[in-house]
Coordinates of C-alpha atoms and ligand atoms in Angstrom, one line a residue:
Chain K
M1 CA 27.0 -1.8 1.2
N2 CA 24.1 0.7 1.1
L3 CA 21.8 -2.2 1.8
V4 CA 23.7 -3.5 4.8
R5 CA 23.8 0.0 6.2
S6 CA 20.1 0.4 5.7
E7 CA 19.4 -2.9 7.3
F8 CA 21.6 -1.9 10.2
L9 CA 19.7 1.4 10.5
K10 CA 16.5 -0.6 10.7
I11 CA 17.9 -2.6 13.7
R12 CA 19.2 0.5 15.4
T13 CA 16.0 2.6 15.0
T14 CA 13.9 0.0 16.9
N15 CA 13.9 -1.4 20.3
A16 CA 14.5 -5.1 19.8
W17 CA 18.3 -5.0 19.8
W18 CA 18.8 -3.4 23.2
L19 CA 15.9 -5.4 24.8
F20 CA 17.5 -8.6 23.7
G21 CA 20.9 -7.2 24.7
L22 CA 19.6 -6.6 28.2
G23 CA 18.2 -10.1 28.3
A24 CA 21.6 -11.5 27.1
F25 CA 23.4 -9.4 29.7
A26 CA 21.2 -10.6 32.6
M27 CA 21.7 -14.3 31.5
L28 CA 25.4 -13.6 31.1
A29 CA 25.8 -12.4 34.7
L30 CA 23.9 -15.5 35.9
T31 CA 25.8 -18.1 33.8
F32 CA 29.1 -16.5 34.7
L33 CA 28.3 -17.0 38.4
V34 CA 27.3 -20.6 37.8
N35 CA 30.4 -21.3 35.7
A36 CA 32.7 -19.6 38.3
L37 CA 31.2 -21.8 41.0
G38 CA 31.7 -24.9 38.9
A39 CA 35.3 -23.9 38.2
Y40 CA 35.9 -23.2 41.9
Y41 CA 34.9 -26.8 42.8
A42 CA 36.5 -28.4 39.8
L43 CA 39.8 -26.7 40.4
S44 CA 39.9 -27.2 44.2
E45 CA 38.3 -30.6 44.9
P46 CA 40.1 -33.9 44.2
T47 CA 38.5 -36.4 41.9
P48 CA 36.0 -38.3 44.0
E49 CA 36.7 -42.0 44.7
G50 CA 34.7 -44.8 43.3
L51 CA 33.7 -43.4 39.8
N52 CA 33.9 -45.8 36.9
P53 CA 36.9 -45.2 34.7
D54 CA 34.9 -43.4 31.9
D55 CA 33.3 -40.9 34.3
A56 CA 36.6 -40.4 36.1
A57 CA 38.3 -39.5 32.8
T58 CA 35.6 -37.0 32.0
F59 CA 35.9 -35.5 35.4
E60 CA 39.7 -35.3 35.1
A61 CA 39.3 -33.4 31.8
T62 CA 37.0 -30.8 33.3
R63 CA 39.5 -30.3 36.1
D64 CA 41.9 -29.0 33.5
V65 CA 42.5 -25.2 33.9
V66 CA 42.4 -24.7 30.2
Y67 CA 39.0 -26.2 30.0
Q68 CA 37.6 -24.1 32.8
A69 CA 39.2 -20.9 31.5
A70 CA 37.7 -21.5 28.0
N71 CA 34.3 -22.2 29.6
L72 CA 34.5 -18.9 31.7
Y73 CA 35.7 -16.8 28.8
T74 CA 32.7 -18.0 26.7
S75 CA 30.1 -17.6 29.5
G76 CA 26.6 -16.7 28.6
Q77 CA 26.9 -18.4 25.2
F78 CA 23.8 -20.6 25.5
F79 CA 21.4 -17.7 26.2
G80 CA 23.4 -15.2 24.2
L81 CA 23.0 -17.3 21.1
L82 CA 19.2 -17.5 21.8
F83 CA 19.0 -13.7 21.8
V84 CA 21.0 -13.4 18.6
L85 CA 18.7 -16.0 17.1
L86 CA 15.7 -13.9 18.1
L87 CA 17.3 -10.8 16.7
G88 CA 17.9 -12.5 13.4
I89 CA 14.3 -13.6 13.4
V90 CA 13.0 -10.1 14.1
V91 CA 15.2 -8.7 11.3
I92 CA 13.1 -10.5 8.8
T93 CA 9.7 -11.1 10.4
S94 CA 9.3 -7.5 11.5
E95 CA 9.2 -6.6 7.8
F96 CA 6.0 -8.7 7.5
Q97 CA 4.7 -7.9 10.9
H98 CA 4.8 -4.1 10.1
Q99 CA 4.2 -4.5 6.4
T100 CA 7.4 -2.7 5.5
V101 CA 8.5 -5.5 3.2
T102 CA 6.6 -3.7 0.3
T103 CA 8.7 -0.6 0.8
T104 CA 11.9 -2.7 1.1
F105 CA 11.3 -4.6 -2.1
L106 CA 10.3 -1.4 -3.9
S107 CA 13.6 0.2 -3.0
T108 CA 15.5 -3.0 -4.0
P109 CA 13.6 -5.2 -6.4
H110 CA 16.6 -7.7 -6.3
R111 CA 15.4 -9.7 -3.4
T112 CA 18.5 -11.8 -3.1
A113 CA 20.5 -8.7 -2.4
V114 CA 18.0 -7.7 0.4
I115 CA 18.2 -11.1 2.1
L116 CA 22.0 -11.1 1.8
A117 CA 22.1 -7.7 3.4
K118 CA 19.9 -9.0 6.2
L119 CA 22.1 -12.0 6.7
V120 CA 25.1 -9.7 6.9
A121 CA 23.4 -7.2 9.2
A122 CA 22.2 -10.0 11.6
A123 CA 25.7 -11.6 11.5
L124 CA 27.3 -8.2 12.4
A125 CA 24.7 -7.7 15.2
G126 CA 25.7 -11.1 16.5
A127 CA 29.3 -10.1 16.4
G128 CA 28.4 -7.0 18.4
Y129 CA 26.8 -9.1 21.1
W130 CA 29.9 -11.3 21.2
L131 CA 32.1 -8.2 21.5
V132 CA 30.2 -6.9 24.5
T133 CA 29.9 -10.3 26.1
T134 CA 33.6 -11.1 25.6
A135 CA 34.6 -7.6 26.8
L136 CA 32.8 -8.4 30.1
N137 CA 33.9 -12.0 30.3
I138 CA 37.7 -11.3 29.9
P139 CA 38.2 -9.0 33.0
A140 CA 35.8 -11.1 35.1
T141 CA 37.5 -14.3 34.2
I142 CA 41.0 -12.8 34.8
I143 CA 39.9 -11.6 38.2
F144 CA 38.3 -15.0 39.1
L145 CA 41.4 -17.0 38.0
S146 CA 43.7 -14.7 40.0
T147 CA 41.7 -15.4 43.1
Q148 CA 42.4 -19.1 42.4
D149 CA 46.1 -18.3 42.0
V150 CA 45.9 -19.3 38.3
S151 CA 47.3 -17.2 35.5
N152 CA 44.8 -15.8 32.9
Q153 CA 45.4 -18.6 30.4
L154 CA 45.0 -16.2 27.5
G155 CA 48.4 -17.4 26.1
E156 CA 46.9 -20.9 25.7
W157 CA 45.8 -21.5 22.1
P158 CA 42.8 -23.7 22.9
V159 CA 41.5 -20.9 25.1
L160 CA 42.0 -18.2 22.4
R161 CA 40.5 -20.6 19.9
S162 CA 37.4 -21.0 22.0
I163 CA 36.9 -17.3 22.3
L164 CA 37.3 -16.8 18.5
L165 CA 35.0 -19.7 17.7
N166 CA 32.5 -18.3 20.1
L167 CA 32.5 -15.2 17.7
L168 CA 31.8 -17.6 14.8
A169 CA 28.9 -19.0 16.8
Y170 CA 27.4 -15.6 17.5
V171 CA 27.7 -14.6 13.8
L172 CA 26.2 -17.9 12.5
W173 CA 23.3 -17.7 14.9
G174 CA 22.3 -14.4 13.5
V175 CA 22.3 -16.0 10.1
L176 CA 20.3 -19.0 11.4
G177 CA 17.7 -16.5 12.8
V178 CA 17.2 -14.8 9.4
G179 CA 16.8 -18.2 7.7
F180 CA 14.4 -19.4 10.3
G181 CA 12.4 -16.1 10.1
V182 CA 11.9 -16.5 6.4
L183 CA 10.5 -20.0 6.9
I184 CA 8.0 -18.9 9.6
R185 CA 6.9 -15.4 8.6
S186 CA 4.7 -14.7 11.6
Q187 CA 6.8 -12.8 14.2
I188 CA 5.1 -14.3 17.2
G189 CA 5.0 -17.8 15.6
A190 CA 8.7 -17.7 14.7
T191 CA 9.8 -16.4 18.0
V192 CA 7.8 -18.9 20.1
T193 CA 8.8 -21.8 17.9
A194 CA 12.5 -20.8 18.1
V195 CA 12.5 -20.4 21.8
A196 CA 10.7 -23.7 22.3
L197 CA 13.0 -25.6 19.9
Y198 CA 16.1 -24.0 21.4
L199 CA 15.3 -24.7 25.0
L200 CA 13.2 -27.9 24.9
G201 CA 14.6 -29.2 21.6
T202 CA 18.2 -29.0 23.0
A203 CA 17.3 -30.9 26.1
A204 CA 15.0 -33.4 24.4
G205 CA 17.6 -34.0 21.6
A206 CA 20.3 -34.6 24.1
I207 CA 18.2 -37.0 26.2
F208 CA 16.7 -38.8 23.2
F209 CA 20.0 -39.5 21.5
T210 CA 21.8 -40.5 24.7
L211 CA 19.0 -42.9 25.8
F212 CA 18.8 -44.3 22.3
A213 CA 22.5 -44.8 22.3
N214 CA 22.4 -46.6 25.6
W215 CA 19.5 -48.8 24.5
L216 CA 21.1 -49.9 21.3
D217 CA 24.5 -49.8 23.0
A218 CA 25.9 -47.8 20.0
D219 CA 27.9 -44.7 21.0
W220 CA 27.7 -43.1 17.5
I221 CA 24.0 -42.5 18.0
S222 CA 24.8 -40.4 21.0
D223 CA 27.1 -38.3 18.9
L224 CA 24.1 -37.4 16.6
Q225 CA 23.0 -34.9 19.2
Y226 CA 25.9 -32.7 18.0
G227 CA 24.0 -32.3 14.8
L228 CA 21.7 -30.0 16.7
P229 CA 22.9 -26.4 16.2
S230 CA 22.7 -25.4 19.9
I231 CA 24.7 -28.4 21.1
A232 CA 27.1 -28.0 18.2
S233 CA 27.8 -24.4 19.3
G234 CA 28.7 -25.6 22.8
L235 CA 31.0 -28.2 21.5
M236 CA 32.7 -25.7 19.2
V237 CA 33.9 -23.6 22.1
S238 CA 35.1 -26.3 24.4
G239 CA 38.7 -25.7 25.3
T240 CA 39.9 -29.3 25.6
N241 CA 38.6 -32.5 24.2
I242 CA 36.3 -34.2 26.6
P243 CA 36.5 -38.0 26.2
G244 CA 33.4 -39.3 24.4
Q245 CA 32.7 -36.0 22.5
P246 CA 33.6 -35.2 19.0
V247 CA 36.4 -32.7 18.4
F248 CA 35.5 -29.0 18.5
W249 CA 35.7 -28.4 14.8
V250 CA 32.8 -30.9 14.2
G251 CA 30.6 -28.3 16.0
A252 CA 31.8 -25.6 13.7
V253 CA 31.1 -27.6 10.6
V254 CA 27.7 -28.6 11.7
L255 CA 26.8 -24.9 12.5
V256 CA 28.1 -23.6 9.2
G257 CA 26.1 -26.3 7.5
W258 CA 22.9 -25.3 9.2
S259 CA 23.5 -21.6 8.4
V260 CA 24.1 -22.2 4.8
L261 CA 21.1 -24.4 4.6
T262 CA 18.6 -22.1 6.2
G263 CA 20.1 -19.0 4.5
T264 CA 19.8 -20.6 1.1
I265 CA 16.3 -22.0 1.6
G266 CA 15.2 -18.6 3.0
T267 CA 16.7 -16.7 0.0
L268 CA 15.1 -19.1 -2.6
I269 CA 11.7 -18.8 -0.9
T270 CA 11.8 -15.0 -0.7
R271 CA 12.8 -14.6 -4.3
T272 CA 9.6 -16.0 -5.8
R273 CA 7.1 -15.2 -3.0
D274 CA 4.2 -12.9 -3.8
I275 CA 4.0 -9.8 -1.5
S276 CA 0.4 -8.9 -1.1
Chain H
M1 CA 13.2 13.0 -17.8
S2 CA 12.4 9.8 -19.7
D3 CA 8.8 9.5 -21.0
G4 CA 7.4 7.3 -18.2
Q5 CA 4.6 5.7 -20.1
I6 CA 3.1 2.6 -18.4
V7 CA 2.1 -0.2 -20.7
V8 CA 0.2 -3.2 -19.3
S9 CA -0.2 -6.0 -21.8
G10 CA -2.1 -9.3 -21.4
L11 CA -1.5 -9.2 -17.7
T12 CA -3.0 -12.1 -15.9
K13 CA -2.9 -13.4 -12.3
H14 CA -4.6 -16.6 -11.1
Y15 CA -4.9 -17.4 -7.5
K16 CA -6.1 -20.7 -6.4
N17 CA -9.8 -20.2 -7.1
V18 CA -9.8 -16.7 -8.6
R19 CA -8.8 -15.0 -11.7
A20 CA -7.8 -11.8 -9.9
V21 CA -6.6 -10.2 -13.1
D22 CA -7.6 -11.6 -16.5
N23 CA -5.7 -10.7 -19.7
L24 CA -5.7 -7.0 -18.9
S25 CA -4.2 -4.5 -21.3
F26 CA -4.0 -0.7 -21.1
T27 CA -1.6 2.3 -21.3
V28 CA -1.1 5.2 -19.0
E29 CA 0.3 8.5 -20.4
P30 CA 2.7 11.0 -18.8
G31 CA 1.5 14.5 -18.0
R32 CA -2.0 13.3 -17.0
V33 CA -3.7 11.8 -13.9
T34 CA -5.1 8.4 -14.8
G35 CA -7.9 7.0 -12.6
F36 CA -7.7 3.2 -12.2
L37 CA -11.3 2.5 -11.3
G38 CA -13.1 -0.7 -10.2
P39 CA -15.3 -2.0 -7.5
N40 CA -13.7 -3.8 -4.5
G41 CA -12.1 -7.1 -5.6
A42 CA -11.9 -6.0 -9.2
G43 CA -8.1 -6.6 -9.2
K44 CA -6.7 -3.1 -8.9
T45 CA -4.3 -3.9 -6.1
T46 CA -3.1 -7.1 -7.8
T47 CA -2.5 -5.2 -11.0
L48 CA -0.5 -2.5 -9.4
R49 CA 1.5 -5.0 -7.4
M50 CA 2.4 -6.9 -10.5
L51 CA 3.5 -3.6 -12.2
L52 CA 5.8 -3.1 -9.2
N53 CA 7.3 -6.6 -9.2
L54 CA 5.8 -7.5 -5.9
V55 CA 3.4 -10.2 -7.3
K56 CA 4.5 -12.5 -10.0
P57 CA 2.1 -12.5 -13.0
T58 CA 0.7 -15.8 -14.3
A59 CA 1.0 -14.3 -17.8
G60 CA 1.6 -11.0 -19.5
T61 CA 3.9 -8.0 -18.9
A62 CA 3.8 -4.6 -17.4
T63 CA 6.5 -2.0 -18.2
I64 CA 7.3 1.5 -17.1
G65 CA 9.1 3.6 -19.7
G66 CA 9.7 0.4 -21.6
Q67 CA 11.3 -1.5 -18.8
R68 CA 10.0 -4.0 -16.2
Y69 CA 10.2 -2.7 -12.7
A70 CA 12.8 -5.3 -11.7
D71 CA 15.1 -4.1 -14.5
L72 CA 15.0 -0.4 -13.6
K73 CA 18.4 0.8 -12.6
D74 CA 17.3 3.3 -10.0
P75 CA 13.7 2.2 -9.2
L76 CA 12.9 4.9 -6.6
R77 CA 14.2 7.6 -9.0
T78 CA 11.8 6.3 -11.6
V79 CA 8.7 5.2 -9.7
G80 CA 7.2 6.4 -6.5
A81 CA 4.5 4.1 -5.1
V82 CA 2.0 4.4 -2.2
L83 CA 0.4 1.0 -1.7
E84 CA -2.4 -0.3 0.5
A85 CA -1.0 -2.6 3.2
S86 CA 2.4 -0.9 3.1
S87 CA 3.3 0.7 6.3
A88 CA 6.1 1.6 8.6
H89 CA 7.5 -0.1 11.8
K90 CA 5.2 1.0 14.7
G91 CA 8.2 1.7 16.9
R92 CA 10.2 3.7 14.4
T93 CA 9.9 7.5 14.0
G94 CA 8.6 8.9 10.7
I95 CA 11.9 10.5 9.8
N96 CA 13.9 7.3 10.6
H97 CA 11.5 5.4 8.3
L98 CA 12.4 7.7 5.5
R99 CA 16.1 7.6 6.3
V100 CA 16.1 3.8 6.1
I101 CA 14.7 4.1 2.6
C102 CA 17.3 6.8 1.7
G103 CA 20.0 4.4 3.0
A104 CA 18.8 1.5 0.8
A105 CA 18.4 3.7 -2.3
G106 CA 21.6 5.7 -1.8
F107 CA 19.9 9.0 -1.4
P108 CA 21.4 11.7 0.8
R109 CA 19.9 11.8 4.3
Q110 CA 18.6 15.3 4.1
R111 CA 16.2 14.1 1.3
A112 CA 14.2 12.7 4.2
D113 CA 13.8 16.1 5.8
E114 CA 12.9 17.7 2.5
V115 CA 10.0 15.4 1.6
M116 CA 8.8 15.5 5.2
A117 CA 8.4 19.2 4.7
T118 CA 6.8 18.7 1.3
V119 CA 4.0 16.7 2.9
G120 CA 3.7 18.9 5.9
L121 CA 4.8 16.3 8.5
T122 CA 7.9 18.1 9.8
P123 CA 6.3 18.8 13.3
A124 CA 5.7 15.0 13.7
A125 CA 8.9 13.8 12.2
K126 CA 10.4 12.6 15.4
R127 CA 7.3 10.9 16.7
K128 CA 6.8 7.2 16.4
F129 CA 4.7 5.8 13.6
K130 CA 2.2 4.1 16.0
G131 CA 1.2 7.6 17.1
Y132 CA 0.3 8.8 13.6
S133 CA -3.3 9.3 12.5
L134 CA -4.5 7.6 9.3
G135 CA -4.0 10.9 7.4
M136 CA -0.5 11.3 8.7
R137 CA 0.4 7.7 7.7
Q138 CA -0.9 8.4 4.2
R139 CA 1.2 11.5 4.1
L140 CA 4.3 9.6 5.2
G141 CA 3.6 7.1 2.5
I142 CA 3.5 9.9 -0.1
A143 CA 6.7 11.4 1.4
A144 CA 8.4 8.0 0.9
A145 CA 7.1 7.9 -2.7
L146 CA 8.5 11.4 -3.4
L147 CA 12.0 10.7 -2.0
G148 CA 13.5 9.9 -5.4
D149 CA 11.7 12.7 -7.3
P150 CA 10.2 10.1 -9.6
Q151 CA 8.8 10.5 -13.1
V152 CA 6.0 8.1 -12.4
L153 CA 3.7 7.9 -9.4
V154 CA 1.5 4.9 -8.5
L155 CA -1.0 5.2 -5.7
D156 CA -3.4 2.5 -4.5
E157 CA -6.6 4.0 -3.0
P158 CA -4.7 7.0 -1.5
A159 CA -7.9 8.7 -0.5
N160 CA -8.9 5.9 1.9
G161 CA -9.1 7.2 5.4
L162 CA -8.4 10.8 4.6
D163 CA -10.6 13.6 5.8
P164 CA -12.0 16.0 3.2
E165 CA -9.2 18.4 3.9
G166 CA -6.7 15.7 3.3
I167 CA -8.4 14.5 0.1
R168 CA -8.3 18.1 -1.2
W169 CA -4.6 18.3 -0.4
M170 CA -3.9 15.0 -2.2
R171 CA -5.9 16.1 -5.2
D172 CA -4.0 19.3 -5.6
L173 CA -0.7 17.6 -5.1
L174 CA -1.4 14.9 -7.7
K175 CA -2.7 17.4 -10.2
A176 CA 0.4 19.6 -9.7
L177 CA 2.7 16.5 -10.2
A178 CA 0.9 15.6 -13.4
A179 CA 1.2 19.2 -14.6
Q180 CA 4.9 18.9 -14.2
G181 CA 4.8 16.2 -16.9
R182 CA 4.8 13.2 -14.6
T183 CA 2.7 10.0 -15.0
V184 CA 0.2 9.7 -12.2
L185 CA -1.8 6.4 -11.8
V186 CA -4.3 6.4 -9.0
S187 CA -6.6 3.6 -8.2
S188 CA -9.9 4.1 -6.5
H189 CA -13.4 2.8 -6.0
L190 CA -14.5 6.3 -5.1
L191 CA -16.0 7.6 -8.4
S192 CA -16.8 11.1 -7.2
E193 CA -13.2 11.7 -6.3
M194 CA -12.0 10.5 -9.7
Q195 CA -14.4 12.8 -11.5
L196 CA -12.6 15.8 -9.8
L197 CA -9.1 14.4 -10.2
A198 CA -8.6 12.3 -13.2
D199 CA -8.0 13.2 -16.9
D200 CA -8.1 9.6 -18.1
L201 CA -9.9 6.6 -16.8
V202 CA -9.2 2.9 -16.9
I203 CA -12.2 1.0 -15.6
I204 CA -11.9 -2.7 -14.7
A205 CA -14.3 -5.2 -13.3
A206 CA -13.8 -8.8 -12.4
G207 CA -10.2 -8.5 -13.5
K208 CA -11.1 -7.4 -17.1
L209 CA -10.8 -4.1 -18.8
V210 CA -14.2 -2.5 -19.2
R211 CA -13.3 1.0 -20.6
Q212 CA -10.3 3.1 -21.2
G213 CA -10.2 6.7 -22.4
T214 CA -10.5 10.3 -21.3
V215 CA -13.1 11.1 -18.7
T216 CA -15.3 12.7 -21.5
Q217 CA -14.8 9.8 -23.9
V218 CA -15.9 7.3 -21.3
M219 CA -18.9 9.4 -20.5
D220 CA -19.7 9.9 -24.2
S221 CA -19.4 6.2 -24.8
M222 CA -22.4 6.0 -22.5
A223 CA -24.1 8.9 -24.2
H224 CA -27.1 6.7 -25.1
S225 CA -28.0 6.9 -21.5
A226 CA -28.0 10.7 -21.6
Q227 CA -31.4 12.1 -21.0
V228 CA -33.2 15.4 -21.5
R229 CA -35.3 16.8 -18.7
V230 CA -38.3 18.9 -19.7
R231 CA -41.0 20.7 -17.8
T232 CA -44.3 21.6 -19.5
P233 CA -47.9 22.3 -18.5
Q234 CA -49.0 20.2 -21.6
V235 CA -47.6 16.8 -20.7
E236 CA -49.9 14.8 -23.0
E237 CA -49.2 16.8 -26.1
L238 CA -45.4 16.7 -25.6
T239 CA -45.4 13.0 -24.8
S240 CA -47.2 12.1 -28.0
A241 CA -45.1 14.4 -30.1
L242 CA -41.9 12.8 -28.7
T243 CA -43.0 9.2 -28.9
A244 CA -43.8 9.9 -32.6
L245 CA -40.1 10.6 -32.9
K246 CA -39.3 7.2 -31.3
A247 CA -38.1 8.8 -28.0
T248 CA -39.1 7.3 -24.7
V249 CA -40.7 9.6 -22.2
T250 CA -41.0 8.9 -18.5
P251 CA -42.3 11.2 -15.7
N252 CA -39.6 11.6 -13.0
G253 CA -42.2 12.0 -10.3
E254 CA -41.2 15.6 -9.6
G255 CA -43.4 17.1 -12.3
A256 CA -40.8 16.8 -15.0
L257 CA -40.4 14.4 -17.9
M258 CA -37.2 12.5 -18.6
V259 CA -36.7 12.0 -22.4
A260 CA -34.3 9.4 -23.8
G261 CA -33.3 8.7 -27.4
I262 CA -33.3 12.3 -28.6
D263 CA -31.0 15.3 -28.0
A264 CA -32.1 18.6 -26.4
P265 CA -32.4 20.6 -29.7
G266 CA -34.6 17.7 -31.0
V267 CA -36.9 18.1 -28.0
G268 CA -37.1 21.9 -28.4
R269 CA -37.9 21.5 -32.2
A270 CA -40.6 18.9 -31.5
A271 CA -42.2 21.2 -28.9
L272 CA -42.2 24.2 -31.2
K273 CA -43.8 22.2 -34.0
A274 CA -46.5 20.9 -31.6
G275 CA -47.0 24.3 -30.1
V276 CA -46.2 23.1 -26.7
E277 CA -45.0 25.5 -24.0
L278 CA -41.7 24.6 -22.3
H279 CA -40.6 25.7 -18.8
E280 CA -37.4 23.8 -18.6
L281 CA -35.1 22.0 -21.0
T282 CA -31.9 20.5 -19.7
L283 CA -29.5 17.8 -20.9
E284 CA -28.7 15.5 -18.1
R285 CA -25.3 13.9 -18.5
P286 CA -25.1 10.8 -16.5
D287 CA -22.7 11.2 -13.6
L288 CA -19.6 9.0 -13.5
E289 CA -21.2 7.1 -10.7
R290 CA -24.0 5.9 -12.8
V291 CA -21.8 5.1 -15.8
F292 CA -19.6 3.2 -13.6
L293 CA -22.4 1.2 -12.0
E294 CA -23.8 0.4 -15.4
L295 CA -20.4 -0.7 -16.8
T296 CA -19.6 -2.9 -13.9
A297 CA -23.0 -4.1 -13.1
G298 CA -23.6 -7.8 -13.0
K299 CA -19.9 -8.5 -12.4
A300 CA -19.9 -9.6 -8.9
A301 CA -17.7 -7.5 -6.7
I302 CA -17.1 -10.3 -4.2
R303 CA -15.5 -13.3 -6.0
Ligands
ADP1 N1 -3.0 -13.3 -2.1 C1 -4.2 -13.7 -2.6 N2 -4.6 -14.9 -2.6 C2 -5.8 -15.3 -3.1 N3 -6.7 -14.4 -3.6 C3 -6.3 -13.1 -3.7 C4 -5.1 -12.7 -3.2 N4 -5.0 -11.3 -3.4 C5 -6.1 -11.0 -4.0 N5 -6.9 -12.0 -4.2 C6 -8.3 -12.0 -4.8 O1 -8.1 -11.4 -6.1 C7 -9.2 -10.5 -6.3 C8 -8.7 -9.1 -6.6 O2 -8.2 -8.5 -5.5 P1 -7.6 -7.1 -5.4 O3 -6.6 -7.0 -6.5 O4 -7.2 -6.8 -4.0 O5 -8.9 -6.1 -5.8 P2 -9.1 -4.6 -5.6 O6 -7.8 -4.0 -5.2 O7 -9.6 -4.1 -6.9 O8 -10.1 -4.4 -4.5 C9 -10.1 -10.6 -5.1 O9 -11.2 -11.5 -5.4 C10 -9.2 -11.1 -4.0 O10 -10.0 -11.9 -3.2
MG2 MG1 -7.3 -2.9 -3.5

């Protein structure tokens, strides 16, 4: 407990957390607007004529109020998770960047305990980001839905489920960040790699698996993209099942898997590494 | 307080191409300042980091009061360390740096303010670390080491970057800590500083132990290099009288003779017997600097 508190104090006494928070807030405002616009058209326009049956089914699903509400309540997730990832990375790499790791391991020679404390602290910080994000999303969404003459949908289990699973995503991305930071100790290296992988890797992964699936005419290959942590997170918080997508809990399982993997590898590496 | 003796035994560290530390054994006693001396690259830092469980030894052990660092129940209450390449977050204030450590070790928060005062940094406590001078950083490192009021202090080249005033302050502090019965192990390649500070010496070169003992013992072990300086108007007579006694005589170029292989009373007696007039007769102890260079000579510093 002391260790977690100390790790939290480390986060609080430096600038990264509120800088990233500011970034997340700006992106939240932007994505909420985009989502609200999307919801406005989806809820008011009829399904266009002349779509093939598959696309029409997808379109129908997105017209669902529950889907749109869940999407609005979890606005800002894509970039919010990126900032939580970066915070997790900073939690570990700043120790090497500023050579404080010596002091840290002198206070606590049990390195596993240190890494665990960092994982918990990063996860809690992620939860904090979720809390603020959600506290902003809820009133904004309620106001938007009321302008559309739609009730707030918070009584719908899939909507609540999405909001709660969104919390899980924020928590797990903090964990992912710490695990990633252990693997790439250089702060700048880890940050740049993470941003590149997150932004480009997500798009490239989605395109690659989709094209590959079309080329081989095998739908299951397209589903492999949900193995990517960022796409899995989006899937996890979708309010309704979109045809052609795995169910939401697959996303949760994938994300937990990645977190456990990076967390474990990170801990094992740190336990035996020479600090000089 | 427990005894706090440091025992290093057969300690070895191989890096890819270097034996940084090679089967090194020595002990460090409480109540004394022990200088851990060696030229750059001798393996001092590596040894200290192995002692503190930061670097994994290839072989051998190092214990503090009979326990490995990793097994200490309350490490910061037992050992305080100031290491090279340990630092604070540039954007964090000095006092917050100490509070983070207090938090991890379970010390009360006001301990941070107390040690800040001990090292005289209170006025700068709320400034960020990036604004600290080298001397202030070193003081903050010492403050961190003192947080747990430890029985053992380990410092790696603490004088680096300090001004003469700072060095003096550090020397007085370390001597006072040793006088309280604590174990103080200080590494350095600055010999002059060790001469003023240390009671005991452990000298290493190329990862191996060269000498261990009190400062006087180490100097005496080199006594064969002690020389006697004499001044006389009758250079030839004295030279032949001394060479007859198998001493070697060399002019030092400043009008005096340097005599090796015989002690000062021996020179006086020989002069009296030969009826030679003496104007000066001094025993020249080699300074630590020279002893050190002789001891470590030939062991390449850069490996
Ligand atoms: N992490 C490392 N990897 C490879 N070689 C190292 C490492 N750390 C130290 N060395 C080598 O080990 C030797 C001893 O270094 P060090 O313990 O720092 O000496 P000192 O502190 O006495 O100057 C040097 O030759 C150094 O180059
Ligand atoms: Mg060194």
